[in-house]
GROMACS .gro file of N, CA, C and O in nm:
model
  332
    1MET      N    1  -2.471  -0.103   1.626
    1MET     CA    2  -2.392  -0.202   1.696
    1MET      C    3  -2.488  -0.310   1.746
    1MET      O    4  -2.591  -0.280   1.805
    2ARG      N    5  -2.452  -0.433   1.719
    2ARG     CA    6  -2.533  -0.547   1.762
    2ARG      C    7  -2.475  -0.602   1.892
    2ARG      O    8  -2.356  -0.634   1.898
    3ILE      N    9  -2.559  -0.614   1.993
    3ILE     CA   10  -2.518  -0.664   2.123
    3ILE      C   11  -2.585  -0.799   2.147
    3ILE      O   12  -2.706  -0.812   2.131
    4LEU      N   13  -2.507  -0.898   2.187
    4LEU     CA   14  -2.557  -1.032   2.218
    4LEU      C   15  -2.532  -1.060   2.366
    4LEU      O   16  -2.425  -1.027   2.419
    5TYR      N   17  -2.630  -1.122   2.430
    5TYR     CA   18  -2.618  -1.158   2.572
    5TYR      C   19  -2.632  -1.309   2.587
    5TYR      O   20  -2.721  -1.370   2.527
    6PHE      N   21  -2.546  -1.368   2.670
    6PHE     CA   22  -2.549  -1.511   2.692
    6PHE      C   23  -2.561  -1.543   2.841
    6PHE      O   24  -2.520  -1.465   2.926
    7ALA      N   25  -2.617  -1.661   2.869
    7ALA     CA   26  -2.629  -1.716   3.004
    7ALA      C   27  -2.702  -1.619   3.098
    7ALA      O   28  -2.806  -1.566   3.062
    8TRP      N   29  -2.647  -1.592   3.217
    8TRP     CA   30  -2.719  -1.509   3.314
    8TRP      C   31  -2.731  -1.364   3.269
    8TRP      O   32  -2.820  -1.292   3.315
    9LEU      N   33  -2.646  -1.318   3.178
    9LEU     CA   34  -2.663  -1.181   3.127
    9LEU      C   35  -2.793  -1.172   3.046
    9LEU      O   36  -2.865  -1.073   3.053
   10ARG      N   37  -2.823  -1.277   2.971
   10ARG     CA   38  -2.950  -1.283   2.896
   10ARG      C   39  -3.068  -1.283   2.993
   10ARG      O   40  -3.167  -1.214   2.971
   11GLN      N   41  -3.056  -1.362   3.099
   11GLN     CA   42  -3.164  -1.369   3.197
   11GLN      C   43  -3.188  -1.234   3.264
   11GLN      O   44  -3.301  -1.192   3.282
   12LYS      N   45  -3.081  -1.167   3.301
   12LYS     CA   46  -3.096  -1.040   3.374
   12LYS      C   47  -3.144  -0.926   3.284
   12LYS      O   48  -3.224  -0.843   3.327
   13THR      N   49  -3.097  -0.922   3.160
   13THR     CA   50  -3.143  -0.816   3.069
   13THR      C   51  -3.282  -0.848   3.014
   13THR      O   52  -3.355  -0.758   2.975
   14GLY      N   53  -3.314  -0.977   3.008
   14GLY     CA   54  -3.443  -1.018   2.954
   14GLY      C   55  -3.444  -1.025   2.802
   14GLY      O   56  -3.550  -1.045   2.742
   15ILE      N   57  -3.327  -1.011   2.738
   15ILE     CA   58  -3.318  -1.017   2.593
   15ILE      C   59  -3.194  -1.094   2.550
   15ILE      O   60  -3.095  -1.097   2.622
   16ALA      N   61  -3.200  -1.154   2.433
   16ALA     CA   62  -3.086  -1.228   2.380
   16ALA      C   63  -2.996  -1.137   2.297
   16ALA      O   64  -2.875  -1.157   2.292
   17GLU      N   65  -3.057  -1.037   2.232
   17GLU     CA   66  -2.977  -0.945   2.152
   17GLU      C   67  -3.054  -0.816   2.131
   17GLU      O   68  -3.176  -0.811   2.147
   18GLU      N   69  -2.978  -0.714   2.096
   18GLU     CA   70  -3.037  -0.584   2.066
   18GLU      C   71  -2.943  -0.506   1.976
   18GLU      O   72  -2.824  -0.535   1.969
   19THR      N   73  -2.999  -0.410   1.908
   19THR     CA   74  -2.919  -0.318   1.827
   19THR      C   75  -2.921  -0.183   1.896
   19THR      O   76  -3.029  -0.133   1.931
   20VAL      N   77  -2.803  -0.127   1.919
   20VAL     CA   78  -2.791   0.000   1.992
   20VAL      C   79  -2.706   0.099   1.914
   20VAL      O   80  -2.627   0.060   1.828
   21SER      N   81  -2.722   0.223   1.947
   21SER     CA   82  -2.640   0.331   1.891
   21SER      C   83  -2.584   0.414   2.005
   21SER      O   84  -2.639   0.519   2.040
   22PRO      N   85  -2.475   0.366   2.068
   22PRO     CA   86  -2.418   0.442   2.179
   22PRO      C   87  -2.360   0.575   2.130
   22PRO      O   88  -2.329   0.590   2.012
   23PRO      N   89  -2.345   0.670   2.221
   23PRO     CA   90  -2.287   0.799   2.182
   23PRO      C   91  -2.141   0.783   2.140
   23PRO      O   92  -2.075   0.683   2.171
   24GLU      N   93  -2.090   0.882   2.070
   24GLU     CA   94  -1.952   0.878   2.021
   24GLU      C   95  -1.849   0.868   2.132
   24GLU      O   96  -1.736   0.825   2.109
   25THR      N   97  -1.887   0.905   2.254
   25THR     CA   98  -1.795   0.896   2.367
   25THR      C   99  -1.767   0.752   2.409
   25THR      O  100  -1.671   0.727   2.481
   26VAL      N  101  -1.849   0.659   2.365
   26VAL     CA  102  -1.828   0.517   2.394
   26VAL      C  103  -1.731   0.463   2.290
   26VAL      O  104  -1.766   0.446   2.173
   27ARG      N  105  -1.608   0.438   2.334
   27ARG     CA  106  -1.503   0.398   2.241
   27ARG      C  107  -1.441   0.262   2.270
   27ARG      O  108  -1.365   0.211   2.189
   28ASP      N  109  -1.472   0.206   2.388
   28ASP     CA  110  -1.413   0.077   2.422
   28ASP      C  111  -1.515  -0.009   2.496
   28ASP      O  112  -1.626   0.035   2.526
   29VAL      N  113  -1.477  -0.134   2.521
   29VAL     CA  114  -1.567  -0.229   2.585
   29VAL      C  115  -1.612  -0.178   2.721
   29VAL      O  116  -1.731  -0.185   2.755
   30ALA      N  117  -1.521  -0.125   2.801
   30ALA     CA  118  -1.557  -0.075   2.933
   30ALA      C  119  -1.658   0.039   2.923
   30ALA      O  120  -1.754   0.046   3.001
   31GLY      N  121  -1.637   0.130   2.829
   31GLY     CA  122  -1.732   0.239   2.810
   31GLY      C  123  -1.867   0.190   2.765
   31GLY      O  124  -1.971   0.243   2.807
   32LEU      N  125  -1.868   0.087   2.680
   32LEU     CA  126  -1.995   0.029   2.636
   32LEU      C  127  -2.069  -0.035   2.752
   32LEU      O  128  -2.190  -0.016   2.768
   33ILE      N  129  -1.997  -0.107   2.835
   33ILE     CA  130  -2.059  -0.168   2.954
   33ILE      C  131  -2.119  -0.060   3.043
   33ILE      O  132  -2.233  -0.073   3.088
   34ALA      N  133  -2.044   0.046   3.068
   34ALA     CA  134  -2.094   0.155   3.154
   34ALA      C  135  -2.219   0.218   3.093
   34ALA      O  136  -2.315   0.248   3.164
   35TRP      N  137  -2.220   0.237   2.962
   35TRP     CA  138  -2.335   0.297   2.896
   35TRP      C  139  -2.455   0.203   2.898
   35TRP      O  140  -2.567   0.245   2.928
   36LEU      N  141  -2.432   0.075   2.870
   36LEU     CA  142  -2.542  -0.021   2.873
   36LEU      C  143  -2.601  -0.034   3.013
   36LEU      O  144  -2.723  -0.051   3.028
   37ALA      N  145  -2.518  -0.025   3.114
   37ALA     CA  146  -2.564  -0.044   3.252
   37ALA      C  147  -2.668   0.057   3.295
   37ALA      O  148  -2.744   0.031   3.390
   38VAL      N  149  -2.677   0.171   3.229
   38VAL     CA  150  -2.778   0.271   3.267
   38VAL      C  151  -2.898   0.271   3.173
   38VAL      O  152  -2.985   0.358   3.184
   39GLN      N  153  -2.907   0.172   3.085
   39GLN     CA  154  -3.016   0.170   2.989
   39GLN      C  155  -3.146   0.113   3.046
   39GLN      O  156  -3.254   0.147   2.999
   40SER      N  157  -3.137   0.027   3.146
   40SER     CA  158  -3.257  -0.030   3.209
   40SER      C  159  -3.216  -0.096   3.341
   40SER      O  160  -3.098  -0.124   3.362
   41PRO      N  161  -3.313  -0.122   3.428
   41PRO     CA  162  -3.279  -0.193   3.552
   41PRO      C  163  -3.219  -0.332   3.525
   41PRO      O  164  -3.128  -0.375   3.597
   42GLY      N  165  -3.266  -0.401   3.423
   42GLY     CA  166  -3.210  -0.532   3.389
   42GLY      C  167  -3.066  -0.522   3.345
   42GLY      O  168  -2.982  -0.605   3.382
   43HIS      N  169  -3.034  -0.421   3.265
   43HIS     CA  170  -2.896  -0.400   3.223
   43HIS      C  171  -2.809  -0.365   3.344
   43HIS      O  172  -2.697  -0.413   3.356
   44ALA      N  173  -2.861  -0.282   3.432
   44ALA     CA  174  -2.786  -0.246   3.553
   44ALA      C  175  -2.754  -0.370   3.635
   44ALA      O  176  -2.641  -0.386   3.684
   45ASP      N  177  -2.851  -0.459   3.648
   45ASP     CA  178  -2.831  -0.583   3.722
   45ASP      C  179  -2.729  -0.672   3.651
   45ASP      O  180  -2.639  -0.729   3.715
   46ALA      N  181  -2.738  -0.682   3.520
   46ALA     CA  182  -2.647  -0.768   3.443
   46ALA      C  183  -2.502  -0.721   3.455
   46ALA      O  184  -2.411  -0.803   3.463
   47PHE      N  185  -2.482  -0.590   3.456
   47PHE     CA  186  -2.345  -0.537   3.457
   47PHE      C  187  -2.301  -0.487   3.595
   47PHE      O  188  -2.197  -0.423   3.606
   48ALA      N  189  -2.377  -0.519   3.700
   48ALA     CA  190  -2.342  -0.475   3.835
   48ALA      C  191  -2.206  -0.530   3.878
   48ALA      O  192  -2.134  -0.464   3.952
   49GLN      N  193  -2.173  -0.647   3.832
   49GLN     CA  194  -2.042  -0.708   3.862
   49GLN      C  195  -1.962  -0.715   3.731
   49GLN      O  196  -1.933  -0.823   3.680
   50ALA      N  197  -1.929  -0.600   3.676
   50ALA     CA  198  -1.865  -0.591   3.544
   50ALA      C  199  -1.738  -0.675   3.533
   50ALA      O  200  -1.706  -0.724   3.426
   51ARG      N  201  -1.668  -0.695   3.642
   51ARG     CA  202  -1.544  -0.775   3.638
   51ARG      C  203  -1.572  -0.922   3.608
   51ARG      O  204  -1.482  -0.995   3.569
   52GLN      N  205  -1.696  -0.964   3.630
   52GLN     CA  206  -1.732  -1.103   3.602
   52GLN      C  207  -1.786  -1.122   3.461
   52GLN      O  208  -1.824  -1.232   3.424
   53VAL      N  209  -1.789  -1.016   3.383
   53VAL     CA  210  -1.843  -1.022   3.248
   53VAL      C  211  -1.727  -1.028   3.148
   53VAL      O  212  -1.633  -0.951   3.157
   54ARG      N  213  -1.737  -1.121   3.055
   54ARG     CA  214  -1.640  -1.131   2.947
   54ARG      C  215  -1.705  -1.078   2.820
   54ARG      O  216  -1.827  -1.077   2.807
   55ALA      N  217  -1.622  -1.037   2.725
   55ALA     CA  218  -1.674  -0.980   2.601
   55ALA      C  219  -1.599  -1.034   2.481
   55ALA      O  220  -1.482  -1.074   2.491
   56ALA      N  221  -1.666  -1.032   2.368
   56ALA     CA  222  -1.604  -1.060   2.239
   56ALA      C  223  -1.653  -0.953   2.142
   56ALA      O  224  -1.771  -0.919   2.141
   57VAL      N  225  -1.559  -0.898   2.067
   57VAL     CA  226  -1.593  -0.799   1.965
   57VAL      C  227  -1.567  -0.864   1.830
   57VAL      O  228  -1.455  -0.909   1.803
   58ASN      N  229  -1.672  -0.871   1.750
   58ASN     CA  230  -1.662  -0.937   1.619
   58ASN      C  231  -1.604  -1.078   1.630
   58ASN      O  232  -1.516  -1.117   1.556
   59GLN      N  233  -1.651  -1.150   1.733
   59GLN     CA  234  -1.617  -1.289   1.760
   59GLN      C  235  -1.472  -1.312   1.800
   59GLN      O  236  -1.419  -1.422   1.789
   60GLU      N  237  -1.407  -1.207   1.852
   60GLU     CA  238  -1.272  -1.217   1.907
   60GLU      C  239  -1.277  -1.173   2.053
   60GLU      O  240  -1.333  -1.068   2.083
   61PHE      N  241  -1.218  -1.253   2.143
   61PHE     CA  242  -1.217  -1.214   2.283
   61PHE      C  243  -1.163  -1.071   2.296
   61PHE      O  244  -1.068  -1.034   2.227
   62ALA      N  245  -1.225  -0.994   2.386
   62ALA     CA  246  -1.186  -0.853   2.401
   62ALA      C  247  -1.167  -0.818   2.548
   62ALA      O  248  -1.234  -0.873   2.635
   63ARG      N  249  -1.075  -0.725   2.573
   63ARG     CA  250  -1.051  -0.673   2.707
   63ARG      C  251  -1.127  -0.543   2.725
   63ARG      O  252  -1.169  -0.481   2.627
   64PRO      N  253  -1.140  -0.495   2.848
   64PRO     CA  254  -1.215  -0.371   2.871
   64PRO      C  255  -1.166  -0.252   2.789
   64PRO      O  256  -1.246  -0.169   2.745
   65GLY      N  257  -1.037  -0.241   2.764
   65GLY     CA  258  -0.984  -0.128   2.690
   65GLY      C  259  -0.984  -0.144   2.539
   65GLY      O  260  -0.945  -0.052   2.467
   66ASP      N  261  -1.029  -0.259   2.491
   66ASP     CA  262  -1.033  -0.281   2.347
   66ASP      C  263  -1.141  -0.196   2.282
   66ASP      O  264  -1.249  -0.177   2.338
   67PRO      N  265  -1.114  -0.145   2.162
   67PRO     CA  266  -1.208  -0.053   2.097
   67PRO      C  267  -1.335  -0.121   2.046
   67PRO      O  268  -1.335  -0.240   2.013
   68VAL      N  269  -1.442  -0.042   2.043
   68VAL     CA  270  -1.568  -0.080   1.978
   68VAL      C  271  -1.607   0.033   1.884
   68VAL      O  272  -1.569   0.148   1.905
   69ALA      N  273  -1.680  -0.003   1.779
   69ALA     CA  274  -1.718   0.096   1.679
   69ALA      C  275  -1.856   0.063   1.625
   69ALA      O  276  -1.902  -0.051   1.635
   70PRO      N  277  -1.923   0.163   1.567
   70PRO     CA  278  -2.052   0.134   1.503
   70PRO      C  279  -2.036   0.020   1.403
   70PRO      O  280  -1.935   0.009   1.334
   71GLY      N  281  -2.135  -0.067   1.400
   71GLY     CA  282  -2.130  -0.182   1.309
   71GLY      C  283  -2.068  -0.306   1.370
   71GLY      O  284  -2.079  -0.415   1.313
   72ASP      N  285  -2.003  -0.294   1.487
   72ASP     CA  286  -1.945  -0.411   1.553
   72ASP      C  287  -2.054  -0.500   1.611
   72ASP      O  288  -2.164  -0.454   1.643
   73GLU      N  289  -2.020  -0.626   1.626
   73GLU     CA  290  -2.101  -0.720   1.703
   73GLU      C  291  -2.027  -0.744   1.833
   73GLU      O  292  -1.910  -0.783   1.832
   74VAL      N  293  -2.094  -0.716   1.945
   74VAL     CA  294  -2.031  -0.733   2.077
   74VAL      C  295  -2.114  -0.833   2.156
   74VAL      O  296  -2.236  -0.816   2.172
   75ALA      N  297  -2.049  -0.939   2.202
   75ALA     CA  298  -2.115  -1.041   2.282
   75ALA      C  299  -2.066  -1.032   2.426
   75ALA      O  300  -1.947  -1.012   2.450
   76PHE      N  301  -2.159  -1.048   2.519
   76PHE     CA  302  -2.126  -1.049   2.661
   76PHE      C  303  -2.166  -1.184   2.720
   76PHE      O  304  -2.275  -1.234   2.692
   77PHE      N  305  -2.077  -1.240   2.802
   77PHE     CA  306  -2.100  -1.373   2.857
   77PHE      C  307  -2.023  -1.387   2.987
   77PHE      O  308  -1.928  -1.313   3.012
   78PRO      N  309  -2.061  -1.485   3.070
   78PRO     CA  310  -1.987  -1.508   3.195
   78PRO      C  311  -1.854  -1.578   3.166
   78PRO      O  312  -1.835  -1.633   3.056
   79PRO      N  313  -1.763  -1.577   3.263
   79PRO     CA  314  -1.638  -1.650   3.245
   79PRO      C  315  -1.666  -1.798   3.220
   79PRO      O  316  -1.762  -1.853   3.275
   80VAL      N  317  -1.588  -1.858   3.136
   80VAL     CA  318  -1.605  -2.000   3.104
   80VAL      C  319  -1.491  -2.077   3.168
   80VAL      O  320  -1.376  -2.037   3.159
   81THR      N  321  -1.526  -2.185   3.234
   81THR     CA  322  -1.423  -2.269   3.294
   81THR      C  323  -1.430  -2.408   3.232
   81THR      O  324  -1.536  -2.454   3.193
   82GLY      N  325  -1.318  -2.471   3.226
   82GLY     CA  326  -1.312  -2.607   3.174
   82GLY      C  327  -1.299  -2.707   3.287
   82GLY      O  328  -1.284  -2.669   3.402
   83GLY      N  329  -1.306  -2.830   3.254
   83GLY     CA  330  -1.289  -2.926   3.361
   83GLY      C  331  -1.318  -3.064   3.324
   83GLY      O  332  -1.350  -3.116   3.230
   0.00000   0.00000   0.00000
């Protein structure tokens, strides 16, 4: 699974992208966030306010309960506002 980080999530994790192999118990975006949050102090900091994190799975906006699978590309980014 390819993970991409944007904006302050990139700053807090210290990386722009990584390839991960979460356990089979990680089946949705929320589970992936919870699993990533314990991978390093930077990840914990990035996902400390999980409600402020938006996700896209395979370049489609995703909700916390949306599924993820091996081979997916998952991007995490802050909320975007227009104006």
